[in-house]
Coordinates of C-alpha atoms in Angstrom, one line a residue:
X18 CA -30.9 -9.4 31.4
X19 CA -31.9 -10.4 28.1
X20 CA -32.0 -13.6 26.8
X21 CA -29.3 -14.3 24.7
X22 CA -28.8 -14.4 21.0
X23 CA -27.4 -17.8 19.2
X24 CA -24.8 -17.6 16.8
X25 CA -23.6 -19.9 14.5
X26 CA -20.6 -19.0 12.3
X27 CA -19.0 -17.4 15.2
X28 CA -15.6 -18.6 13.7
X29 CA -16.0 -17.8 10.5
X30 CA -15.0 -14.1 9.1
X31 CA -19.2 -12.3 9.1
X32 CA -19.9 -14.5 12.5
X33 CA -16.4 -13.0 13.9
X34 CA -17.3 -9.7 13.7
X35 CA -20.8 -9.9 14.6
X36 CA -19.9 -11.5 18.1
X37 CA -17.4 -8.6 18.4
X38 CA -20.2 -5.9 17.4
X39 CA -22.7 -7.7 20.0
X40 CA -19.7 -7.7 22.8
X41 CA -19.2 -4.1 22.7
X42 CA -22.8 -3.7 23.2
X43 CA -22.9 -5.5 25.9
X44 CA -25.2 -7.8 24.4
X45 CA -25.7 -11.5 25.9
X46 CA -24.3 -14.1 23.1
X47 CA -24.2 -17.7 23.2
X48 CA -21.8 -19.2 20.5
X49 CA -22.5 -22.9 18.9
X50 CA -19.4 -24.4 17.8
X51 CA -18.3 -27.6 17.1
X52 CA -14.6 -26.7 18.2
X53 CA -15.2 -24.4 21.5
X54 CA -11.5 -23.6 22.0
X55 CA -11.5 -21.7 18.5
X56 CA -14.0 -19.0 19.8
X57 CA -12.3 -16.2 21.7
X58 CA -14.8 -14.3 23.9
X59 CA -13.9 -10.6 24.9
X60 CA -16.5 -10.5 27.4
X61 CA -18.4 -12.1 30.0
X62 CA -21.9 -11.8 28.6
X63 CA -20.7 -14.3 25.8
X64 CA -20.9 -18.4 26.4
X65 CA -19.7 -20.6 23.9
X66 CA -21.3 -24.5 23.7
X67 CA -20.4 -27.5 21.7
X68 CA -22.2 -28.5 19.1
X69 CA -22.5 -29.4 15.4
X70 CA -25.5 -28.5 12.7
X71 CA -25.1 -31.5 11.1
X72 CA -25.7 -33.3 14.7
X73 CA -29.3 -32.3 15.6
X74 CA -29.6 -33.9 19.2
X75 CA -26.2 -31.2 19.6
X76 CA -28.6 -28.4 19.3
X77 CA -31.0 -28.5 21.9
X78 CA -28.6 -27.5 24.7
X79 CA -27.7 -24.7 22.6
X80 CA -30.9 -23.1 21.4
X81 CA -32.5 -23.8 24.9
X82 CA -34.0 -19.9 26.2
X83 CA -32.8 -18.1 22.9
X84 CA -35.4 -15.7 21.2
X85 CA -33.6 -15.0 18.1
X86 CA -30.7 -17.5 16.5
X87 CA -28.7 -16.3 13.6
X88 CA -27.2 -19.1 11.0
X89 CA -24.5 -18.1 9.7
X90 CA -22.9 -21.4 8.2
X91 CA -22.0 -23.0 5.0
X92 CA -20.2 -26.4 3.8
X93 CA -18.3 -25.5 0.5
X94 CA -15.2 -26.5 2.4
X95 CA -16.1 -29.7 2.0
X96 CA -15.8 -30.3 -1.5
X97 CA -18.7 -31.6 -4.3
X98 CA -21.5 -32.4 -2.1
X99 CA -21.5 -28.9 0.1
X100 CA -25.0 -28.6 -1.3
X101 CA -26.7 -31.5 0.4
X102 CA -24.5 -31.0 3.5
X103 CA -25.9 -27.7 3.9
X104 CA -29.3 -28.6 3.1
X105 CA -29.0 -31.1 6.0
X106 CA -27.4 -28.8 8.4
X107 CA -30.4 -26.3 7.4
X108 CA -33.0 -29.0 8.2
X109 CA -31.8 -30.0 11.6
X110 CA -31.1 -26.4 13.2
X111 CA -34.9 -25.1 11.9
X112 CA -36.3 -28.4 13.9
X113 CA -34.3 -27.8 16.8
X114 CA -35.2 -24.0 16.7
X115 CA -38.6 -25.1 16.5
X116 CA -38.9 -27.3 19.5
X117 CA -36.8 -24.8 21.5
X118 CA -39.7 -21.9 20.6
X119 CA -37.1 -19.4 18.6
X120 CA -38.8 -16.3 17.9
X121 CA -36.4 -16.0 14.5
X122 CA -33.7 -17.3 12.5
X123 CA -31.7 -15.0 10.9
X124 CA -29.8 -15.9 7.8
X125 CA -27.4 -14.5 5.4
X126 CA -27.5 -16.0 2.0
X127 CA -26.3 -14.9 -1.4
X128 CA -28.1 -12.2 -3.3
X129 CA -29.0 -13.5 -7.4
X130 CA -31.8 -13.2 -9.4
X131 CA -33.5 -16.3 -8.7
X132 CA -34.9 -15.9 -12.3
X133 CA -31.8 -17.2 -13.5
X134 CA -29.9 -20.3 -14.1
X135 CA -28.2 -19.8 -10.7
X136 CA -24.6 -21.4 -9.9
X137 CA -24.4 -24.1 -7.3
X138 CA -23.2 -21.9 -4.6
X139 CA -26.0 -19.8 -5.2
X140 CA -28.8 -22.5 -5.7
X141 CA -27.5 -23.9 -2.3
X142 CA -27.4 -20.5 -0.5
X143 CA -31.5 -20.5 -1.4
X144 CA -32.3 -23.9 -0.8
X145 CA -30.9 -23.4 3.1
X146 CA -33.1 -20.3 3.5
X147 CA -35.9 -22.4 2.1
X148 CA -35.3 -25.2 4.1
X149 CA -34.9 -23.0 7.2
X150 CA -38.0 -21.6 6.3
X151 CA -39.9 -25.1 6.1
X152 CA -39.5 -25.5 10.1
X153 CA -42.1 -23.4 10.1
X154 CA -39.5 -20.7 12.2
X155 CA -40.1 -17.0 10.6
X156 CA -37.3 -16.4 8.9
X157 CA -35.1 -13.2 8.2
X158 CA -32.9 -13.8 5.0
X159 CA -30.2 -11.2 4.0
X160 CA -29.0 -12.1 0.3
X161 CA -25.6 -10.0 -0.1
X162 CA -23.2 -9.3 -2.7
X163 CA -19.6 -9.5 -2.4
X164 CA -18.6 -8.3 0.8
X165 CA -15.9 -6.1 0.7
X166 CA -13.1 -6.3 4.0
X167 CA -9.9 -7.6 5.1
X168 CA -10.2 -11.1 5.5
X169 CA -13.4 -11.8 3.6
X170 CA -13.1 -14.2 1.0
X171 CA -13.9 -12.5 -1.7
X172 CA -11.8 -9.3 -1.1
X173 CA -8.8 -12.1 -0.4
X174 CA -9.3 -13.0 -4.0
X175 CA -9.3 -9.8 -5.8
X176 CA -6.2 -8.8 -3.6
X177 CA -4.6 -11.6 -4.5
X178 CA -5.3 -11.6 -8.3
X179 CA -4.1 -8.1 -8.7
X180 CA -1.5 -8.0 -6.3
X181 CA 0.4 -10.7 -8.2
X182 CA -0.9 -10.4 -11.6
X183 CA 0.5 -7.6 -13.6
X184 CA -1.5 -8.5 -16.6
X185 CA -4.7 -10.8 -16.3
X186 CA -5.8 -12.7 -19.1
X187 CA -9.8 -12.1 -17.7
X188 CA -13.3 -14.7 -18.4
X189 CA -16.8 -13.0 -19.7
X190 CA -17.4 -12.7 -16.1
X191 CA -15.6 -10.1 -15.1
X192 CA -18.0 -7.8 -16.8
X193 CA -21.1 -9.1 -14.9
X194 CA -22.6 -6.3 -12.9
X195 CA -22.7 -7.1 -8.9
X196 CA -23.1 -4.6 -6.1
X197 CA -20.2 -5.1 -3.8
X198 CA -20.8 -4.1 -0.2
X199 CA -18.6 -3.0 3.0
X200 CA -18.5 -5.6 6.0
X201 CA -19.7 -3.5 8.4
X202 CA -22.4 -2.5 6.3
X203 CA -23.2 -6.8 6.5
X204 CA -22.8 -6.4 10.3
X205 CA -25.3 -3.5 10.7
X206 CA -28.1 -5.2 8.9
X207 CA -27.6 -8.6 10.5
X208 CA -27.5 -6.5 13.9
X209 CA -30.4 -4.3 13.5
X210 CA -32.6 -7.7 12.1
X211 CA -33.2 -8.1 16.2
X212 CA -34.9 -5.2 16.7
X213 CA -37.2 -6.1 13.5
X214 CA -41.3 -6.1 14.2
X215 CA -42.3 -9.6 14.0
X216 CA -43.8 -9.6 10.7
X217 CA -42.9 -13.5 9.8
X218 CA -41.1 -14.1 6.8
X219 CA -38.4 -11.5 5.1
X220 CA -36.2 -11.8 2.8
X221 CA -34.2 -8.5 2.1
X222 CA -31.5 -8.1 -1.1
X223 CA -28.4 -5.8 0.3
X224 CA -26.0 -4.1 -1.3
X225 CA -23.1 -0.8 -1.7
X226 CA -24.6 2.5 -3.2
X227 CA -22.0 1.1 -6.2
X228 CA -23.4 -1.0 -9.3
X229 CA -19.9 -2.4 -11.1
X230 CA -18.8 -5.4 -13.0
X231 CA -16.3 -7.8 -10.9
X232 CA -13.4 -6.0 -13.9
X233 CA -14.0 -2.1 -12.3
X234 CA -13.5 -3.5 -8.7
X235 CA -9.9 -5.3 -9.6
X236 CA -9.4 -1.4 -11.3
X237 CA -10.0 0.4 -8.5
X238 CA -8.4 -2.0 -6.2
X239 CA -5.1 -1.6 -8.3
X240 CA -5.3 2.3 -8.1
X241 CA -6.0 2.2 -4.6
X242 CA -2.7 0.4 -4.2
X243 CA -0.7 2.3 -7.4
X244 CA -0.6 -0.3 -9.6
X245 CA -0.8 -0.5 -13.5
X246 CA -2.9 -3.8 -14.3
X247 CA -4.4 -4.6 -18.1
X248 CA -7.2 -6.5 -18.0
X249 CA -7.2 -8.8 -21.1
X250 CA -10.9 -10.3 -21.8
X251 CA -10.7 -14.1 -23.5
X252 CA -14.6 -15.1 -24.3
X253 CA -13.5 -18.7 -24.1
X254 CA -12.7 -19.1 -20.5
X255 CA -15.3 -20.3 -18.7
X256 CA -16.0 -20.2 -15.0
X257 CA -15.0 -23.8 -14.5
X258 CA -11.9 -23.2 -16.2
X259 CA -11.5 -19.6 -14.4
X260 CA -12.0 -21.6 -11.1
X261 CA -9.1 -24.0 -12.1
X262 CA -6.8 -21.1 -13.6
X263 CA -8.1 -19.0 -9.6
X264 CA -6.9 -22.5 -7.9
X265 CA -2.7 -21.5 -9.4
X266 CA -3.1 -18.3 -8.5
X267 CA -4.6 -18.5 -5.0
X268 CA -3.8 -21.7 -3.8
X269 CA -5.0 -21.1 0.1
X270 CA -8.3 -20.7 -1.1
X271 CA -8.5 -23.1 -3.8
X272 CA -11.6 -25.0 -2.9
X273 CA -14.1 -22.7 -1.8
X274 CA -13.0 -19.8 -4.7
X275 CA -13.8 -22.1 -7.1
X276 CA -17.5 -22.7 -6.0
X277 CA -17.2 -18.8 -5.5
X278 CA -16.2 -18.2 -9.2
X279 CA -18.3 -20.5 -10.7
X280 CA -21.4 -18.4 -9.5
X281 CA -20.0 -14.8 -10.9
X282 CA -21.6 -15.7 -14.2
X283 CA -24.8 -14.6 -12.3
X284 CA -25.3 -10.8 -11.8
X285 CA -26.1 -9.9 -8.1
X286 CA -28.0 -6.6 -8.3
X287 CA -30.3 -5.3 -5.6
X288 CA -33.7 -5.2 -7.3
X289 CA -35.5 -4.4 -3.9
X290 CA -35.8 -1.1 -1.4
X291 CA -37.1 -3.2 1.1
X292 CA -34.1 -3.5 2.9
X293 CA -33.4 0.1 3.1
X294 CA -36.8 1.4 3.8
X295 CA -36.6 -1.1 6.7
X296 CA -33.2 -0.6 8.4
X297 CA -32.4 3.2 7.1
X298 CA -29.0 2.1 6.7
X299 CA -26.5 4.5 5.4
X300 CA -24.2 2.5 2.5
X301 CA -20.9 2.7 2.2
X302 CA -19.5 3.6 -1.1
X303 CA -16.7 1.0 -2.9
X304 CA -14.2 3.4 -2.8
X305 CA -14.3 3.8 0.8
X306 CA -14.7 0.3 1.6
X307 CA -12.3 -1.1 -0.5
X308 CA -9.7 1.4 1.4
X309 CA -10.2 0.2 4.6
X310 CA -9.9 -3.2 3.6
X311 CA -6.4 -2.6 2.0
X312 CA -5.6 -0.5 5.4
X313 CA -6.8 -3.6 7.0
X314 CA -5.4 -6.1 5.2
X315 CA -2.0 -5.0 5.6
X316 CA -0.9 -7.2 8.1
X317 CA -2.2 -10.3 6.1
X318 CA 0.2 -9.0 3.3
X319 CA 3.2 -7.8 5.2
X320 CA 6.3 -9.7 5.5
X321 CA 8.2 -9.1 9.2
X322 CA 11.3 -10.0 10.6
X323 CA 11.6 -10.0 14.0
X324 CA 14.6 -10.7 16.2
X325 CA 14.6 -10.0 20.5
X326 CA 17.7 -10.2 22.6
X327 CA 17.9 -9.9 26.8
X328 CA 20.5 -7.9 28.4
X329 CA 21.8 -7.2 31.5
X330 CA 21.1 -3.5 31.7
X331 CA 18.0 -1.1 32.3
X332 CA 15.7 0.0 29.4
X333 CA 17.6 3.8 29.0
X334 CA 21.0 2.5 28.9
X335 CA 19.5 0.1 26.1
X336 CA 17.8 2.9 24.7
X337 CA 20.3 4.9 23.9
X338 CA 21.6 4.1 20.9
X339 CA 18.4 3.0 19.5
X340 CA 17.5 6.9 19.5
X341 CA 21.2 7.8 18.7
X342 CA 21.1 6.0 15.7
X343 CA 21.7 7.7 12.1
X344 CA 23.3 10.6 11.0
X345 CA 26.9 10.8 12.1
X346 CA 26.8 8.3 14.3
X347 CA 26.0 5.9 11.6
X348 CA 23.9 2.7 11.5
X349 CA 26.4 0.6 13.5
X350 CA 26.6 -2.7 10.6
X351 CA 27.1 -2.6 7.3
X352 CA 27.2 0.8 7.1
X353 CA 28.6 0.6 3.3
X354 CA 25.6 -1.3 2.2
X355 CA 23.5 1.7 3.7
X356 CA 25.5 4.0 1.5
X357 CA 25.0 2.2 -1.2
X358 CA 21.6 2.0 -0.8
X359 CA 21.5 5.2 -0.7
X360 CA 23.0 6.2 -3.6
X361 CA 20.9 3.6 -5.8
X362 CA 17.6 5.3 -4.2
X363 CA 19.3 8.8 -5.1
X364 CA 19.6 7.2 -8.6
X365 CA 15.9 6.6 -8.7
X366 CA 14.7 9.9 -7.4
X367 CA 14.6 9.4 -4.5
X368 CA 15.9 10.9 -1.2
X369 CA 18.7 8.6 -0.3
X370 CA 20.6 8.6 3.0
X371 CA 22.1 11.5 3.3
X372 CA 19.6 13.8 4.7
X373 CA 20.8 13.4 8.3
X374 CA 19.6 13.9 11.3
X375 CA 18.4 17.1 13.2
X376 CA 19.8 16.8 16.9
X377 CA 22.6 13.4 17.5
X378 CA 21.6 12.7 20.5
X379 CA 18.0 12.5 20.4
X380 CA 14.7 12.7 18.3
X381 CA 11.2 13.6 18.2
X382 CA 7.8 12.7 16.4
X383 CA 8.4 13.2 12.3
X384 CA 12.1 14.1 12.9
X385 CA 14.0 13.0 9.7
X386 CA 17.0 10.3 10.2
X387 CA 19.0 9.7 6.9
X388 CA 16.4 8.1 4.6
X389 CA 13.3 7.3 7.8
X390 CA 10.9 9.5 9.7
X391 CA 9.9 8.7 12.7
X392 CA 7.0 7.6 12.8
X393 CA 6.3 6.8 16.7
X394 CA 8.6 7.5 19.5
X395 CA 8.5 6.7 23.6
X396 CA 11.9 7.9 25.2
X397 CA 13.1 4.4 26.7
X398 CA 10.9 2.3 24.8
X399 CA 9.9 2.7 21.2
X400 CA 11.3 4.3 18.3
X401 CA 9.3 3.2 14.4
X402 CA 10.8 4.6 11.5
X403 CA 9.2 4.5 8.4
X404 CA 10.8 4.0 5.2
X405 CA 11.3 7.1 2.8
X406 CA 13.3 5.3 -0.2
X407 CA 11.9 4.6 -2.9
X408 CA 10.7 0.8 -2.5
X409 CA 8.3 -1.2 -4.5
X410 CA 5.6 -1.0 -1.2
X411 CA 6.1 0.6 2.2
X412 CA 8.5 -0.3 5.0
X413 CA 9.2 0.0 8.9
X414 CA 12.1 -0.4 11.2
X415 CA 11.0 -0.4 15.2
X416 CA 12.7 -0.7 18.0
X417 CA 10.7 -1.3 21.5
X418 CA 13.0 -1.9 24.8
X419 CA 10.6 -3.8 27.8
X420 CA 11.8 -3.4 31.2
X421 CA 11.6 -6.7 33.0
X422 CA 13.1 -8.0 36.6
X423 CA 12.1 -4.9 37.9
X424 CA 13.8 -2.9 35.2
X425 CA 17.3 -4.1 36.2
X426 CA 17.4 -5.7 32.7
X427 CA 15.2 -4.8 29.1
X428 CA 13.7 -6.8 26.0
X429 CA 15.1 -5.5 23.3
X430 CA 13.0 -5.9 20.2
X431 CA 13.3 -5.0 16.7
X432 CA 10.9 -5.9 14.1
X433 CA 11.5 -4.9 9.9
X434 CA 8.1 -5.1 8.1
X435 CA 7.5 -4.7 4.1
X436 CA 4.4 -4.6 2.9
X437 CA 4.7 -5.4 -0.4
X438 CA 3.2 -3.9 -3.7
X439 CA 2.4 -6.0 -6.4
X440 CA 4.5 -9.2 -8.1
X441 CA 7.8 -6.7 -7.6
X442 CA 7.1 -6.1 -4.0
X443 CA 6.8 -10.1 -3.0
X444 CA 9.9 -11.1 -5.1
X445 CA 12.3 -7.4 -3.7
X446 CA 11.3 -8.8 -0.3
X447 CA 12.4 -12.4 -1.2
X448 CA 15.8 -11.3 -3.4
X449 CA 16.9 -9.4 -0.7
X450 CA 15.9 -11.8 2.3
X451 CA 19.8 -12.8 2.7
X452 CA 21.0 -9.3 2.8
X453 CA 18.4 -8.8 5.0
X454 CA 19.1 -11.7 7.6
X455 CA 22.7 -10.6 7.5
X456 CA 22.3 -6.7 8.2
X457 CA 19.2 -7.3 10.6
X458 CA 20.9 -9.9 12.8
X459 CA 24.2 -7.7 12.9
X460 CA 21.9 -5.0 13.5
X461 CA 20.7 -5.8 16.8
X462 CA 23.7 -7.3 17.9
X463 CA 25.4 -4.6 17.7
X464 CA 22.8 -2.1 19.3
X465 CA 23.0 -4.4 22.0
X466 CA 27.0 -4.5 22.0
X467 CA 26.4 -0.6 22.5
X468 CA 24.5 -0.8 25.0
X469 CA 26.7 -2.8 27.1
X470 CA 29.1 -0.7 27.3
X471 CA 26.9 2.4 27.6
X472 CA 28.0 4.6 24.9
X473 CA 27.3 5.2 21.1
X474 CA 31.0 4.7 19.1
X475 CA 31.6 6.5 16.3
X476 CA 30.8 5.5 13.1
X477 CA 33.7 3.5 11.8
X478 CA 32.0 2.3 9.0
X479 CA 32.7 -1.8 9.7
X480 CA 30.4 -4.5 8.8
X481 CA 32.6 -7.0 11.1
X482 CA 29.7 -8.3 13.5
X483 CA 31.3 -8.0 17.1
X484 CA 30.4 -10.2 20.1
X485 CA 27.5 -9.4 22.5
X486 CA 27.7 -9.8 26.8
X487 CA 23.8 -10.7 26.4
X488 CA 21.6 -13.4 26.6
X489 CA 20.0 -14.0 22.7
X490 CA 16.5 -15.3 22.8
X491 CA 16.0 -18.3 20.8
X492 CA 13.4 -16.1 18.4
X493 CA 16.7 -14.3 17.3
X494 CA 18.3 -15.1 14.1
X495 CA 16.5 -16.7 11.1
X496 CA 14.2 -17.9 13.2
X497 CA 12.4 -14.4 13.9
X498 CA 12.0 -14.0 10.1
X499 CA 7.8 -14.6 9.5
X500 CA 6.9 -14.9 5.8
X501 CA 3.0 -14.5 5.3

């Protein structure tokens, strides 16, 4: 077997997917963390080891039999002095790389022309490749633009500027030029560095096939989505004061945005081939990247309510009115608030709730039920319907029945998601989150009534929330309701 590969970062958001990429492929990882419990291995070929970068005698365990060890850490979490943290972390894993005999260290710093007056969070990105470089270790340094996927931290702050910013009053620096690159672009470079002839130092500038100012990104980002955003551009903000305005907007990623925002003064532009004459890596455009970040992102975004109940009766008695539901059999509670609904999304152009349903008794894939499709459907277990009114984002109701105690009694799940579009989307979901706890809760109690007595009723148009012979579980009620 080969010996394995270090990583370091392994819990961070490149490090995370770069231990998923080497699992797949079967590659051997060892993992250096300082909390072990917070790695997740899919595989058997991965190990994870305690340790800490800032701990040196920590690392020789770790780095003991590895060929090539990728570093893949950074301290702006930890406030003003991130800079000489990091240049000690830097210091003490390229001695104990040393001493261990590692072939290579490969590193991901930030791309800048070094020309320049560079940020802090730049300067400190080069002075760790330096210092890495100074253990006399050959060194493989990426320097990357913004990286562009769900959960990166710079996607997570354009999405959260324009998402909640109808109109953004917008520093100088959001018409510096940068070159903004897909995540799994970052992981295929950092991947194929292993395979690299051992030619001792590298230092290789990545990038999209895209060269845009941080302003055409937030543009794109709101078309991708449909929404109208001005951009408003006041010369007088500076990136210190852009990092304290970023901190009110985005409080969850207060501290390390600002060190981020205080370096977009600097242009980051590949000036190199190197890099692609090397790896023959295919880029992906912005366009395409930025799309299945949003697609991935969504579940960061979405807000989901989720209630469960247990009852006494197998999953196709339970079942049955789940897939009865609509039409004239009505939606069992508060059907007068569905009408209205209806009638205000008929008002807006939309198709309201009246549409129907094709067969009473029971549907199929893309079947139309009043103002859903169905989406997914599993006879006994699952029905998702997705919403066709006219919302400000895009919404889901699913049902999913689990047989348990040997299918003598069922699980009965049902789960409303939003994902929300823009400043309207976030504050429709949170106007309407009483409504919503009231007609979800009566909802599924009284599917579940229904089922107990193993036939549909007709429609009698009551909002009157009836008792249940089932056991509720404690997630039920405004307890299942997950804000994100």
């Amino acid at each position: 077997m080969d010996a394995p590969v270090l990583l370091t970062g392994a819990t961070g958001y490149i490090g995370g997917r770069l231990l998923r990429h080497f699992e797949e492929a079967g590659r051997p990882v060892r993992c250096l963390a300082r909390n072990p419990e917070r790695v997740r291995p899919t595989r058997s070929t991965t190990e994870v080891v305690q340790g800490d970068c800032l701990e040196e005698e920590s690392l020789d365990l770790a780095l003991a039999g590895v060929d090539s060890a990728y570093y893949l850490v950074h301290s702006m979490s930890v406030g003003a002095d991130f800079a000489e943290v990091d240049r000690h972390a830097a210091a003490n894993f390229g001695r104990a790389a040393a001493r261990a005999g590692v072939r290579r260290i490969i590193y991901l710093g930030g791309l800048a022309d070094q020309a320049e007056s560079l940020s802090s969070h730049l300067q400190s990105r080069a002075e760790t490749g330096a210092v890495l470089r100074a253990s006399g270790v050959p060194v493989i340094e990426f320097r990357a633009s913004i990286v562009v996927g769900a959960g990166s931290l710079s996607f997570r702050m354009i999405e959260a500027l324009v998402e909640r910013l109808p109109v953004m009053v917008c520093p100088r620096w959001v018409a510096t030029l940068t070159q903004p690159m897909a995540v799994d672009d970052v992981v295929a470079y950092l991947s194929a560095a292993l395979e690299l002839a051992d030619t001792g130092n590298e230092v290789f500038e990545i990038g999209g096939p895209d060269v845009v100012s941080y302003g055409d990104i937030m543009r794109e980002y709101a078309q991708l989505r449909g929404l109208r955003r001005w951009l408003l551009p006041v010369p007088l903000l500076t990136p210190h004061l852009s990092g304290l305005w970023l901190a009110l907007v985005t409080p969850a990623q207060a501290r390390v945005g600002r060190a981020l925002v205080e370096g977009l003064k600097n242009p980051t532009v590949v000036r190199s081939s190197a890099a692609f004459d090397a790896f023959q890596i295919e880029p992906t455009p912005l366009r395409v990247a930025l799309t299945k970040a949003i697609e991935g992102g969504a579940r960061l975004r979405q807000k989901v309510d989720t209630r469960t109940a247990v009852l006494d009766a197998p999953p196709s008695q339970v079942f049955a009115p789940i897939r009865q539901i609509g039409g004239t059999n009505g939606w069992y509670f508060g059907n007068s608030l569905w009408r209205a609904r209806g009638w205000l999304d008929l008002g807006f152009g939309g198709v309201g709730m009246g549409r129907g349903r094709r067969d009473p008794e029971n549907c199929e894939l893309t079947d139309v039920i009043d103002g859903w499709t169905v989406e997914a459907y599993e006879p006994d277990r699952r029905l998702r319907l997705r919403a066709d009114l006219k919302l400000p984002g895009s919404g889901w109701l699913e049902f999913q029945v689990t047989p348990i105690d040997g299918g003598r009694r069922s699980l009965l799940r049902q789960t409303a998601t939003f994902d929300p579009r823009g400043l309207l989307g976030r504050a429709y979901w949170y106007v309407l989150l009483p409504v919503h706890e009231w007609m979800f809760s009566g909802l599924l109690h009284e599917i579940a009534r229904r089922a107990k007595t193993r036939r549909v009723e007709p429609n009698s148009g009551s909002s009157r929330r009836h008792s249940v012979g089932c056991a509720i579980d404690p997630t039920a009620g405004s307890t299942g309701v997950t804000r994100r």
